[in-house]
Structure formats: structure tokens, C-alpha cells
Amino acid sequence: MKTTKKIILAGVACFYVSGLFAGGLLTNTNQSVHFLRNPARDASTEIDAAYTNPAGLAKLPADGLHFSFNNQSAFQTRTITSTFGIAQANIYPFTGFGGNATKVYEGEAAAPIIPSLFGAYKKGKWVLSGNIAVTGGGGKATFNKGLPSFESSIAMLPLAINQIGAAVPALGLSANKYSVDAYMEGSSIIYGAQLGGTYEINNMFSAYAGFRMNFVNNGYVGHLKEIMVNPNSTTMPTVLGNGTMVSATEYFGGLSKNPMFSSIAGKLDTLSYSTKDMELDCSQSGWGVTPILGVNFSWKSLNIGMKYEFKTSLNVENKTKKNTLPTGKKEAFDNGVNTPHDIPALFTIGAKYDIIPSVTVSCGYHHFFDSDAKMANDKQKYIDGGINEYLFGAEWQIDKMFLISAGGQITRTGVTDDYQTDLSYSLNSYSIGFGGAVNVSKSVRINIGYFFTNYEDWTKEYPENYNNTNMPGTDVFSRTNKVFGAGVDFRF
């Protein structure tokens, strides 16, 4: 490293919570406990079809009112394993925080109460239906030690001091430690209220038309505080440092005023400015409408459902309480600024077949048109088509009272390497769900389910410039997810 690098903190940037549910980048598909115990619900003809296959509601068993109330508890971890440096020179900046060359950043997201309500009124060939649920996001992710994009620039500060010392060897100036108080918390919730009507054309075909109102509520709270370094000078310790931890802002600001460093005063001022305490407290809100169409086909023991949700165009507007990010980062979170937050179009198709009256098998396919949805910083450009999901399941009605079911889902994300950052990333995965139902009476049924997801790690290599450090590095993105749920269906 021959020249002093310009250290610009990444700051707190746009961040959203994803993965608490099955579904696309901004869409939840597990909106009921029925999904948890058997994910292949795209040809459902039960009350959960108010979301999964609304055209299939024409096959509800009786006229009258049908309802389902559900609650899910979702828990997720997100882990980012990061390293960067120059192996030939044995330079690994993260070691300056009393750790290893590789650092692990862990975030947790929990949403213990995620309710949803489905309702339908059937009268002859007509069904009026609706549902209220969390249709996107659903939780809060907290990184108590920040993220690598925050810390990697700070980790370069001791090297910057060493470079200054190398320029004037007589000063004996060096540093080998830094510290920072970093914190990041992000939340993202999209509430959905859907309403529509189903008409039974004949015994084989039925059709649905409706819409969903979407209300977005995001929140970002974070800070970078108390950035410290330990400068030491063998010849001028009282002026240039004696090895104790001091404020980086004050230290670089003091050097810039010292005549010995007048030739790099501008760079020192930049370092001083970029290491000031930074805080962000910003919420975002917006709304949009999703038109929805559906078709259902039924013949003997076979039922097929299809649904298309159109793209939802919407922006979210900042409501900022505090924003002390540096120029260049601050503007995106200024109060009143609008950011694109489109919900992508979604196509689903599924089939179920009664092998015997008590045993049903099912399958489904979902495609999310993520690359056509406008996102913050135009991240949709880094999505190759969209996310694809493949679902399968089976149910066994043991007797009039008890039912058990299980199924799975394979998700193949369409994002490219350029999409993946520690702020938001998407991973290939497979999920397993299982559970059962108990018919308490002819009109009341209790559902329970458990759903977990295994994700494939994604390794992103930075051959030359890890987070603007001009060093090679690597991020490994990981995630875990599990969801529990219970609900009750009833009709009268």
C-alpha cells in the first residue's frame, strides 16, 4: 500500500427484512397454517384458497359464511462471514479489533405474532371473499455489531496511520488497533387486504377477479459511534500519540492542522469528517393496489388452480427523525424522499388429485417477475428473470376427525452476484412443512403446522476491491428460518 487510501464509511444504507416467510423478495406465500403443514396449496378448494386459489372457492362444501383465523411465529438468523486483506503482506485489517482475519456478523429476526384472517360468503354460484395478512416482510432484523460494509472501512484506519508514518519515517508513527460501536436494525412489513368475487361458470370451470390493497411500513435504525484508533509515535508521543485509544475524528482533525502534514491536510480532513458519529432513525410508508385474476378447473378427482397477480407500482416516502450520515449517503434518507418499492407480479399454478377419497397429492409452481419490479438503487437490474418455486405435498384424512399432511418447496433465486450485499441477499433453498388438522365438529377445524427452510450459502468474491478498500475479500451469506403456526377454520 503505497498511498493513503481515502476512507469513506459505508454508512447505514437501505436494508429490508426478508426470508421470514416462503415466497419472493417482497412477497409472502405462506399466509396460513394450511401452507405450513402442506406448502402445495395452489389448487386448494378450502378457505385458505381465498389467497392461494380464489377461483377454487366455488368448490367450498356448502353455502354460507366460511372463516379461518391463523397465527404464525417466525424466527430467522442471518450470518455473514467476511474476510479481506493482502495475504502476501500478511495484512488483515479486521485483526485490529482484537479479533481474527475473518469476522462473523450475526443478525436475528423474530416475529412471534403474525396473524391472518380469511373469509368467504358462498351463495349458489357466487362467492365473495377476502383476506387480511402480512403479504411481505414481517419482522425485524437486528445486527448488534453492525455489518461488514460498515466496519471494513473503519478497519482501514490503522493502516492509514501507518502510511502517514511511512511517508515520514523519522516520526516513528504507527497504529494497530481500532474500535467502533456499530448497530443496525431494520424492519419491513407489507400489510395486505384482499377482496374479490368468484363465479362458478359450470361444474368444471370457475373464475375470480379481485384486488389487494398493500400498505408498506419499513423502519431503519442504526449508528456508528465512538470510532477509536491507537496512534503511537516513538519520537513525538505527546503530539502524535502514545498508543492509547483516542477518537479518530479528533486525531485526524488534529493532524490536519499540524504544519508537518500540510501536504495531506485535505485527506486528513476527509478522514476526520468520515469518522464522526453517525445515526439514522428513518421510517418509510407507502401503498399500492394489486389486481388479481384466477381460474379453476375441476374434473372428477383432479383440481387445477391458476392465479396471476399484477405488478404493484408503489413508492415509499421517508419520515426521518434523525440523519447524521455523511454527504453522499445522507440524501437518500432525508425526510420526504421517495424510493421505489414495487411488488413484483406473481404467477401460480397448482394441481391436486385424490388418489383415494382419503389421500390427496398436490403440486405447484410459482414465478415471481422480480426483474420487472422497480427497486431501490435499480437492484432489479441484477435479477435474471425472477424467483421460481416448485412445491409438492400430500394429505391423509385418517378418519372423520384427524388429518395429517406434509410437503416441500424448492426455491431457485434469480439474483446475480451483483445483487448480493450484506444489506440484502437472496439464497437458493429447500423447505419442509408438516402438521395436521383436527375436526372438532362439522363446522370447526383446528390446524397446526411447522415449516423450516435450509438455505444454500452464497460466496461472493471481491478480487480487487472489497467495500472500497482496494483489497481482495470474500463474503459468505447464510441464513436459517423456521415457522410455527396454529389456526382455526369455522363455518356457519
Short mmCIF file of N, CA and C in Angstrom, two decimals, residues 328-483:
data_model
loop_
_atom_site.label_atom_id
_atom_site.label_comp_id
_atom_site.label_asym_id
_atom_site.label_seq_id
_atom_site.Cartn_x
_atom_site.Cartn_y
_atom_site.Cartn_z
N GLY A 328 -23.51 12.34 0.60
CA GLY A 328 -23.36 11.24 -0.32
C GLY A 328 -24.13 10.02 0.12
N LYS A 329 -24.36 9.89 1.43
CA LYS A 329 -25.20 8.82 1.97
C LYS A 329 -26.48 9.40 2.57
N LYS A 330 -26.36 10.60 3.10
CA LYS A 330 -27.44 11.24 3.84
C LYS A 330 -28.67 11.48 2.97
N GLU A 331 -28.47 11.89 1.72
CA GLU A 331 -29.58 12.38 0.90
C GLU A 331 -30.66 11.33 0.69
N ALA A 332 -30.29 10.06 0.60
CA ALA A 332 -31.28 9.01 0.33
C ALA A 332 -32.27 8.85 1.47
N PHE A 333 -31.89 9.33 2.69
CA PHE A 333 -32.76 9.17 3.85
C PHE A 333 -33.29 10.50 4.37
N ASP A 334 -33.13 11.56 3.60
CA ASP A 334 -33.70 12.83 4.01
C ASP A 334 -35.22 12.72 4.09
N ASN A 335 -35.79 13.49 4.96
CA ASN A 335 -37.24 13.47 5.14
C ASN A 335 -37.95 13.84 3.84
N GLY A 336 -38.97 13.03 3.48
CA GLY A 336 -39.76 13.32 2.29
C GLY A 336 -39.27 12.68 1.01
N VAL A 337 -38.08 12.09 1.01
CA VAL A 337 -37.54 11.44 -0.20
C VAL A 337 -38.33 10.17 -0.49
N ASN A 338 -38.63 9.94 -1.78
CA ASN A 338 -39.36 8.75 -2.20
C ASN A 338 -38.41 7.73 -2.82
N THR A 339 -38.67 6.45 -2.53
CA THR A 339 -37.85 5.35 -3.02
C THR A 339 -38.74 4.30 -3.68
N PRO A 340 -38.37 3.77 -4.84
CA PRO A 340 -39.17 2.72 -5.49
C PRO A 340 -39.26 1.46 -4.63
N HIS A 341 -40.44 0.87 -4.58
CA HIS A 341 -40.67 -0.31 -3.74
C HIS A 341 -41.75 -1.19 -4.38
N ASP A 342 -41.64 -1.41 -5.69
CA ASP A 342 -42.67 -2.19 -6.40
C ASP A 342 -42.75 -3.62 -5.86
N ILE A 343 -43.97 -4.16 -5.86
CA ILE A 343 -44.18 -5.57 -5.56
C ILE A 343 -44.30 -6.29 -6.90
N PRO A 344 -43.45 -7.31 -7.15
CA PRO A 344 -43.44 -7.93 -8.48
C PRO A 344 -44.71 -8.71 -8.79
N ALA A 345 -44.99 -8.88 -10.07
CA ALA A 345 -46.08 -9.74 -10.50
C ALA A 345 -45.77 -11.19 -10.09
N LEU A 346 -46.83 -11.97 -9.92
CA LEU A 346 -46.70 -13.35 -9.47
C LEU A 346 -47.66 -14.25 -10.24
N PHE A 347 -47.15 -15.34 -10.79
CA PHE A 347 -47.97 -16.36 -11.44
C PHE A 347 -47.85 -17.65 -10.66
N THR A 348 -49.01 -18.26 -10.34
CA THR A 348 -49.01 -19.55 -9.66
C THR A 348 -49.93 -20.51 -10.39
N ILE A 349 -49.55 -21.77 -10.37
CA ILE A 349 -50.39 -22.83 -10.90
C ILE A 349 -50.17 -24.07 -10.05
N GLY A 350 -51.23 -24.78 -9.79
CA GLY A 350 -51.11 -25.97 -8.96
C GLY A 350 -52.20 -26.98 -9.29
N ALA A 351 -51.97 -28.21 -8.86
CA ALA A 351 -52.94 -29.28 -9.08
C ALA A 351 -52.98 -30.17 -7.84
N LYS A 352 -54.15 -30.73 -7.58
CA LYS A 352 -54.27 -31.75 -6.54
C LYS A 352 -55.12 -32.88 -7.09
N TYR A 353 -54.84 -34.08 -6.60
CA TYR A 353 -55.51 -35.26 -7.11
C TYR A 353 -55.79 -36.21 -5.95
N ASP A 354 -57.03 -36.67 -5.87
CA ASP A 354 -57.42 -37.62 -4.84
C ASP A 354 -57.11 -39.03 -5.33
N ILE A 355 -56.04 -39.61 -4.80
CA ILE A 355 -55.70 -40.98 -5.18
C ILE A 355 -56.80 -41.93 -4.75
N ILE A 356 -57.22 -41.77 -3.52
CA ILE A 356 -58.42 -42.39 -2.97
C ILE A 356 -59.11 -41.29 -2.17
N PRO A 357 -60.35 -41.45 -1.80
CA PRO A 357 -61.05 -40.35 -1.11
C PRO A 357 -60.32 -39.78 0.10
N SER A 358 -59.48 -40.58 0.76
CA SER A 358 -58.83 -40.12 1.99
C SER A 358 -57.39 -39.65 1.77
N VAL A 359 -56.84 -39.83 0.57
CA VAL A 359 -55.45 -39.46 0.32
C VAL A 359 -55.38 -38.54 -0.91
N THR A 360 -54.77 -37.38 -0.71
CA THR A 360 -54.64 -36.38 -1.78
C THR A 360 -53.17 -36.01 -1.96
N VAL A 361 -52.74 -35.94 -3.20
CA VAL A 361 -51.39 -35.45 -3.50
C VAL A 361 -51.53 -34.13 -4.26
N SER A 362 -50.53 -33.27 -4.14
CA SER A 362 -50.63 -31.95 -4.76
C SER A 362 -49.26 -31.46 -5.18
N CYS A 363 -49.26 -30.53 -6.13
CA CYS A 363 -48.01 -29.93 -6.60
C CYS A 363 -48.32 -28.50 -7.05
N GLY A 364 -47.27 -27.70 -7.20
CA GLY A 364 -47.48 -26.32 -7.60
C GLY A 364 -46.21 -25.68 -8.13
N TYR A 365 -46.38 -24.54 -8.78
CA TYR A 365 -45.26 -23.77 -9.33
C TYR A 365 -45.57 -22.29 -9.17
N HIS A 366 -44.55 -21.52 -8.72
CA HIS A 366 -44.66 -20.06 -8.58
C HIS A 366 -43.54 -19.40 -9.38
N HIS A 367 -43.88 -18.32 -10.05
CA HIS A 367 -42.85 -17.49 -10.69
C HIS A 367 -43.08 -16.04 -10.30
N PHE A 368 -42.03 -15.43 -9.73
CA PHE A 368 -42.06 -14.02 -9.34
C PHE A 368 -41.29 -13.23 -10.39
N PHE A 369 -41.93 -12.22 -10.96
CA PHE A 369 -41.32 -11.41 -12.02
C PHE A 369 -40.52 -10.25 -11.40
N ASP A 370 -39.52 -10.61 -10.57
CA ASP A 370 -38.79 -9.60 -9.81
C ASP A 370 -38.02 -8.63 -10.69
N SER A 371 -37.51 -9.09 -11.83
CA SER A 371 -36.68 -8.21 -12.66
C SER A 371 -37.49 -7.09 -13.30
N ASP A 372 -38.83 -7.19 -13.26
CA ASP A 372 -39.67 -6.14 -13.84
C ASP A 372 -40.17 -5.15 -12.80
N ALA A 373 -39.82 -5.38 -11.54
CA ALA A 373 -40.30 -4.52 -10.46
C ALA A 373 -39.22 -3.51 -10.08
N LYS A 374 -39.57 -2.26 -10.03
CA LYS A 374 -38.62 -1.21 -9.71
C LYS A 374 -38.22 -1.30 -8.24
N MET A 375 -36.90 -1.29 -7.98
CA MET A 375 -36.38 -1.38 -6.62
C MET A 375 -35.44 -0.22 -6.34
N ALA A 376 -35.13 -0.04 -5.07
CA ALA A 376 -34.18 1.00 -4.68
C ALA A 376 -32.83 0.72 -5.33
N ASN A 377 -32.18 1.76 -5.81
CA ASN A 377 -30.87 1.68 -6.46
C ASN A 377 -30.89 0.79 -7.70
N ASP A 378 -32.08 0.61 -8.29
CA ASP A 378 -32.22 -0.19 -9.51
C ASP A 378 -31.67 -1.60 -9.35
N LYS A 379 -31.88 -2.21 -8.18
CA LYS A 379 -31.35 -3.54 -7.95
C LYS A 379 -32.01 -4.60 -8.82
N GLN A 380 -33.18 -4.26 -9.39
CA GLN A 380 -33.83 -5.23 -10.29
C GLN A 380 -32.97 -5.55 -11.51
N LYS A 381 -32.01 -4.68 -11.82
CA LYS A 381 -31.12 -4.94 -12.95
C LYS A 381 -30.22 -6.15 -12.71
N TYR A 382 -30.08 -6.53 -11.45
CA TYR A 382 -29.20 -7.64 -11.09
C TYR A 382 -29.99 -8.92 -10.81
N ILE A 383 -31.21 -8.99 -11.34
CA ILE A 383 -32.04 -10.19 -11.20
C ILE A 383 -32.27 -10.75 -12.59
N ASP A 384 -31.94 -12.01 -12.76
CA ASP A 384 -32.07 -12.67 -14.06
C ASP A 384 -33.43 -13.36 -14.14
N GLY A 385 -34.45 -12.61 -14.54
CA GLY A 385 -35.80 -13.16 -14.68
C GLY A 385 -36.62 -13.05 -13.42
N GLY A 386 -36.33 -13.85 -12.44
CA GLY A 386 -37.09 -13.83 -11.19
C GLY A 386 -36.92 -15.13 -10.44
N ILE A 387 -37.64 -15.24 -9.32
CA ILE A 387 -37.56 -16.41 -8.47
C ILE A 387 -38.56 -17.47 -8.94
N ASN A 388 -38.14 -18.74 -8.92
CA ASN A 388 -39.01 -19.87 -9.24
C ASN A 388 -39.12 -20.78 -8.04
N GLU A 389 -40.35 -21.23 -7.77
CA GLU A 389 -40.60 -22.15 -6.67
C GLU A 389 -41.35 -23.38 -7.18
N TYR A 390 -40.97 -24.54 -6.65
CA TYR A 390 -41.59 -25.81 -7.03
C TYR A 390 -42.07 -26.47 -5.74
N LEU A 391 -43.36 -26.83 -5.72
CA LEU A 391 -43.97 -27.30 -4.48
C LEU A 391 -44.63 -28.66 -4.67
N PHE A 392 -44.68 -29.42 -3.59
CA PHE A 392 -45.32 -30.74 -3.62
C PHE A 392 -45.80 -31.06 -2.21
N GLY A 393 -46.83 -31.90 -2.11
CA GLY A 393 -47.36 -32.26 -0.80
C GLY A 393 -48.36 -33.39 -0.87
N ALA A 394 -48.76 -33.86 0.30
CA ALA A 394 -49.74 -34.94 0.41
C ALA A 394 -50.50 -34.79 1.71
N GLU A 395 -51.76 -35.24 1.69
CA GLU A 395 -52.61 -35.22 2.87
C GLU A 395 -53.30 -36.57 3.03
N TRP A 396 -53.47 -36.98 4.27
CA TRP A 396 -54.18 -38.23 4.58
C TRP A 396 -55.24 -37.94 5.63
N GLN A 397 -56.50 -38.09 5.25
CA GLN A 397 -57.61 -37.96 6.19
C GLN A 397 -57.77 -39.32 6.88
N ILE A 398 -57.16 -39.44 8.05
CA ILE A 398 -57.11 -40.73 8.73
C ILE A 398 -58.51 -41.24 9.06
N ASP A 399 -59.33 -40.37 9.59
CA ASP A 399 -60.74 -40.69 9.87
C ASP A 399 -61.51 -39.37 9.82
N LYS A 400 -62.71 -39.38 10.29
CA LYS A 400 -63.52 -38.16 10.22
C LYS A 400 -62.96 -37.03 11.06
N MET A 401 -62.10 -37.37 12.01
CA MET A 401 -61.61 -36.36 12.94
C MET A 401 -60.20 -35.87 12.62
N PHE A 402 -59.29 -36.78 12.24
CA PHE A 402 -57.88 -36.43 12.15
C PHE A 402 -57.36 -36.45 10.71
N LEU A 403 -56.51 -35.45 10.42
CA LEU A 403 -55.83 -35.34 9.13
C LEU A 403 -54.36 -35.04 9.40
N ILE A 404 -53.46 -35.65 8.63
CA ILE A 404 -52.05 -35.30 8.68
C ILE A 404 -51.59 -34.94 7.27
N SER A 405 -50.60 -34.08 7.18
CA SER A 405 -50.12 -33.65 5.86
C SER A 405 -48.67 -33.24 5.96
N ALA A 406 -48.01 -33.23 4.81
CA ALA A 406 -46.61 -32.81 4.73
C ALA A 406 -46.32 -32.41 3.29
N GLY A 407 -45.24 -31.67 3.13
CA GLY A 407 -44.86 -31.26 1.78
C GLY A 407 -43.55 -30.50 1.77
N GLY A 408 -43.16 -30.05 0.61
CA GLY A 408 -41.90 -29.33 0.49
C GLY A 408 -41.94 -28.27 -0.59
N GLN A 409 -40.90 -27.48 -0.59
CA GLN A 409 -40.77 -26.41 -1.58
C GLN A 409 -39.30 -26.24 -1.93
N ILE A 410 -39.02 -26.14 -3.21
CA ILE A 410 -37.67 -25.85 -3.71
C ILE A 410 -37.69 -24.46 -4.31
N THR A 411 -36.79 -23.61 -3.86
CA THR A 411 -36.73 -22.23 -4.34
C THR A 411 -35.41 -21.99 -5.05
N ARG A 412 -35.51 -21.47 -6.25
CA ARG A 412 -34.33 -21.12 -7.03
C ARG A 412 -34.36 -19.62 -7.31
N THR A 413 -33.47 -18.90 -6.65
CA THR A 413 -33.45 -17.45 -6.77
C THR A 413 -32.86 -17.04 -8.10
N GLY A 414 -33.34 -15.95 -8.65
CA GLY A 414 -32.85 -15.49 -9.93
C GLY A 414 -31.85 -14.36 -9.83
N VAL A 415 -31.36 -14.08 -8.61
CA VAL A 415 -30.45 -12.94 -8.46
C VAL A 415 -29.06 -13.31 -8.94
N THR A 416 -28.30 -12.30 -9.32
CA THR A 416 -26.92 -12.48 -9.73
C THR A 416 -25.98 -12.05 -8.61
N ASP A 417 -24.70 -12.26 -8.81
CA ASP A 417 -23.72 -11.93 -7.79
C ASP A 417 -23.74 -10.45 -7.44
N ASP A 418 -24.01 -9.60 -8.43
CA ASP A 418 -24.04 -8.15 -8.18
C ASP A 418 -25.19 -7.74 -7.28
N TYR A 419 -26.24 -8.56 -7.21
CA TYR A 419 -27.38 -8.24 -6.34
C TYR A 419 -27.03 -8.42 -4.87
N GLN A 420 -26.18 -9.39 -4.58
CA GLN A 420 -25.95 -9.81 -3.21
C GLN A 420 -25.07 -8.81 -2.45
N THR A 421 -25.61 -8.31 -1.34
CA THR A 421 -24.84 -7.47 -0.42
C THR A 421 -25.20 -7.87 1.00
N ASP A 422 -24.40 -7.40 1.95
CA ASP A 422 -24.74 -7.73 3.34
C ASP A 422 -26.01 -7.04 3.80
N LEU A 423 -26.46 -6.04 3.05
CA LEU A 423 -27.70 -5.34 3.38
C LEU A 423 -28.93 -6.12 2.93
N SER A 424 -28.84 -6.83 1.82
CA SER A 424 -29.96 -7.66 1.35
C SER A 424 -29.42 -8.70 0.39
N TYR A 425 -29.83 -9.94 0.61
CA TYR A 425 -29.39 -11.01 -0.25
C TYR A 425 -30.46 -12.10 -0.31
N SER A 426 -30.41 -12.88 -1.38
CA SER A 426 -31.38 -13.94 -1.62
C SER A 426 -30.63 -15.24 -1.91
N LEU A 427 -31.11 -16.35 -1.33
CA LEU A 427 -30.40 -17.62 -1.42
C LEU A 427 -31.31 -18.73 -1.94
N ASN A 428 -30.73 -19.66 -2.69
CA ASN A 428 -31.45 -20.88 -3.04
C ASN A 428 -31.75 -21.67 -1.77
N SER A 429 -32.85 -22.43 -1.80
CA SER A 429 -33.23 -23.13 -0.59
C SER A 429 -34.18 -24.28 -0.89
N TYR A 430 -34.36 -25.12 0.11
CA TYR A 430 -35.46 -26.07 0.10
C TYR A 430 -36.12 -26.03 1.47
N SER A 431 -37.42 -26.25 1.48
CA SER A 431 -38.21 -26.15 2.71
C SER A 431 -39.06 -27.40 2.90
N ILE A 432 -39.29 -27.75 4.15
CA ILE A 432 -40.15 -28.87 4.51
C ILE A 432 -41.19 -28.37 5.50
N GLY A 433 -42.44 -28.74 5.27
CA GLY A 433 -43.51 -28.40 6.20
C GLY A 433 -44.34 -29.63 6.52
N PHE A 434 -44.84 -29.68 7.74
CA PHE A 434 -45.71 -30.81 8.12
C PHE A 434 -46.60 -30.38 9.27
N GLY A 435 -47.64 -31.14 9.49
CA GLY A 435 -48.58 -30.82 10.55
C GLY A 435 -49.86 -31.62 10.38
N GLY A 436 -50.95 -31.08 10.89
CA GLY A 436 -52.20 -31.80 10.81
C GLY A 436 -53.39 -30.92 11.13
N ALA A 437 -54.56 -31.54 11.13
CA ALA A 437 -55.80 -30.84 11.43
C ALA A 437 -56.71 -31.77 12.22
N VAL A 438 -57.53 -31.16 13.05
CA VAL A 438 -58.48 -31.90 13.87
C VAL A 438 -59.86 -31.30 13.65
N ASN A 439 -60.80 -32.11 13.21
CA ASN A 439 -62.19 -31.67 13.06
C ASN A 439 -62.88 -31.76 14.41
N VAL A 440 -62.95 -30.64 15.08
CA VAL A 440 -63.58 -30.60 16.40
C VAL A 440 -65.07 -30.86 16.28
N SER A 441 -65.67 -30.36 15.20
CA SER A 441 -67.08 -30.59 14.90
C SER A 441 -67.25 -30.48 13.40
N LYS A 442 -68.47 -30.57 12.90
CA LYS A 442 -68.72 -30.46 11.47
C LYS A 442 -68.36 -29.08 10.94
N SER A 443 -68.34 -28.08 11.80
CA SER A 443 -68.10 -26.71 11.34
C SER A 443 -66.84 -26.07 11.90
N VAL A 444 -66.06 -26.81 12.69
CA VAL A 444 -64.85 -26.24 13.29
C VAL A 444 -63.68 -27.21 13.10
N ARG A 445 -62.56 -26.67 12.59
CA ARG A 445 -61.35 -27.47 12.43
C ARG A 445 -60.15 -26.67 12.92
N ILE A 446 -59.26 -27.34 13.64
CA ILE A 446 -58.03 -26.72 14.14
C ILE A 446 -56.86 -27.21 13.29
N ASN A 447 -56.01 -26.28 12.87
CA ASN A 447 -54.82 -26.61 12.08
C ASN A 447 -53.56 -26.27 12.86
N ILE A 448 -52.55 -27.11 12.75
CA ILE A 448 -51.24 -26.82 13.32
C ILE A 448 -50.18 -27.18 12.28
N GLY A 449 -49.05 -26.47 12.29
CA GLY A 449 -48.01 -26.76 11.32
C GLY A 449 -46.65 -26.22 11.73
N TYR A 450 -45.62 -26.83 11.15
CA TYR A 450 -44.24 -26.40 11.36
C TYR A 450 -43.55 -26.41 10.00
N PHE A 451 -42.76 -25.38 9.74
CA PHE A 451 -42.15 -25.19 8.43
C PHE A 451 -40.73 -24.68 8.64
N PHE A 452 -39.75 -25.35 8.04
CA PHE A 452 -38.38 -24.88 8.17
C PHE A 452 -37.71 -24.87 6.80
N THR A 453 -36.70 -24.01 6.67
CA THR A 453 -36.01 -23.83 5.40
C THR A 453 -34.52 -23.99 5.58
N ASN A 454 -33.92 -24.75 4.68
CA ASN A 454 -32.46 -24.87 4.60
C ASN A 454 -31.98 -24.07 3.39
N TYR A 455 -31.03 -23.18 3.63
CA TYR A 455 -30.53 -22.30 2.57
C TYR A 455 -29.13 -22.72 2.14
N GLU A 456 -28.85 -22.53 0.86
CA GLU A 456 -27.51 -22.74 0.35
C GLU A 456 -26.68 -21.47 0.58
N ASP A 457 -25.49 -21.63 1.11
CA ASP A 457 -24.60 -20.48 1.28
C ASP A 457 -24.25 -19.88 -0.09
N TRP A 458 -24.07 -18.58 -0.08
CA TRP A 458 -23.64 -17.87 -1.29
C TRP A 458 -22.32 -17.19 -0.98
N THR A 459 -21.28 -17.52 -1.74
CA THR A 459 -19.97 -16.91 -1.56
C THR A 459 -19.74 -15.87 -2.65
N LYS A 460 -19.47 -14.65 -2.21
CA LYS A 460 -19.20 -13.57 -3.15
C LYS A 460 -17.75 -13.14 -3.02
N GLU A 461 -17.02 -13.23 -4.12
CA GLU A 461 -15.62 -12.87 -4.14
C GLU A 461 -15.44 -11.43 -4.64
N TYR A 462 -14.52 -10.72 -4.01
CA TYR A 462 -14.12 -9.38 -4.45
C TYR A 462 -12.63 -9.46 -4.79
N PRO A 463 -12.29 -9.69 -6.05
CA PRO A 463 -10.88 -9.94 -6.41
C PRO A 463 -9.93 -8.79 -6.09
N GLU A 464 -10.44 -7.54 -6.15
CA GLU A 464 -9.53 -6.40 -6.01
C GLU A 464 -10.01 -5.34 -5.02
N ASN A 465 -11.33 -5.19 -4.84
CA ASN A 465 -11.80 -4.02 -4.11
C ASN A 465 -12.97 -4.39 -3.20
N TYR A 466 -12.67 -4.87 -2.02
CA TYR A 466 -13.69 -5.24 -1.05
C TYR A 466 -14.18 -3.99 -0.33
N ASN A 467 -15.43 -3.61 -0.59
CA ASN A 467 -16.06 -2.45 0.08
C ASN A 467 -15.18 -1.20 0.02
N ASN A 468 -14.65 -0.91 -1.16
CA ASN A 468 -13.86 0.30 -1.39
C ASN A 468 -12.57 0.34 -0.58
N THR A 469 -12.01 -0.83 -0.26
CA THR A 469 -10.76 -0.87 0.50
C THR A 469 -9.55 -1.11 -0.41
N ASN A 470 -9.78 -1.37 -1.71
CA ASN A 470 -8.70 -1.70 -2.64
C ASN A 470 -7.93 -2.95 -2.23
N MET A 471 -8.60 -3.84 -1.55
CA MET A 471 -8.04 -5.13 -1.16
C MET A 471 -9.01 -6.24 -1.57
N PRO A 472 -8.50 -7.42 -1.87
CA PRO A 472 -9.40 -8.54 -2.16
C PRO A 472 -10.10 -9.01 -0.89
N GLY A 473 -11.29 -9.59 -1.07
CA GLY A 473 -12.03 -10.07 0.08
C GLY A 473 -13.14 -11.02 -0.32
N THR A 474 -13.82 -11.54 0.69
CA THR A 474 -14.88 -12.52 0.47
C THR A 474 -15.98 -12.33 1.51
N ASP A 475 -17.22 -12.43 1.06
CA ASP A 475 -18.38 -12.52 1.95
C ASP A 475 -19.08 -13.84 1.70
N VAL A 476 -19.45 -14.52 2.77
CA VAL A 476 -20.26 -15.74 2.67
C VAL A 476 -21.59 -15.46 3.37
N PHE A 477 -22.68 -15.53 2.60
CA PHE A 477 -24.01 -15.21 3.11
C PHE A 477 -24.74 -16.51 3.48
N SER A 478 -25.29 -16.54 4.69
CA SER A 478 -26.01 -17.72 5.19
C SER A 478 -27.31 -17.28 5.85
N ARG A 479 -28.19 -18.26 6.04
CA ARG A 479 -29.49 -17.93 6.65
C ARG A 479 -30.15 -19.20 7.19
N THR A 480 -30.93 -19.07 8.23
CA THR A 480 -31.79 -20.15 8.71
C THR A 480 -33.19 -19.58 8.92
N ASN A 481 -34.19 -20.46 8.89
CA ASN A 481 -35.57 -19.98 9.04
C ASN A 481 -36.46 -21.10 9.54
N LYS A 482 -37.34 -20.78 10.48
CA LYS A 482 -38.32 -21.74 10.95
C LYS A 482 -39.60 -20.99 11.34
N VAL A 483 -40.73 -21.63 11.10
CA VAL A 483 -42.02 -21.01 11.36
C VAL A 483 -42.95 -22.04 12.03
#
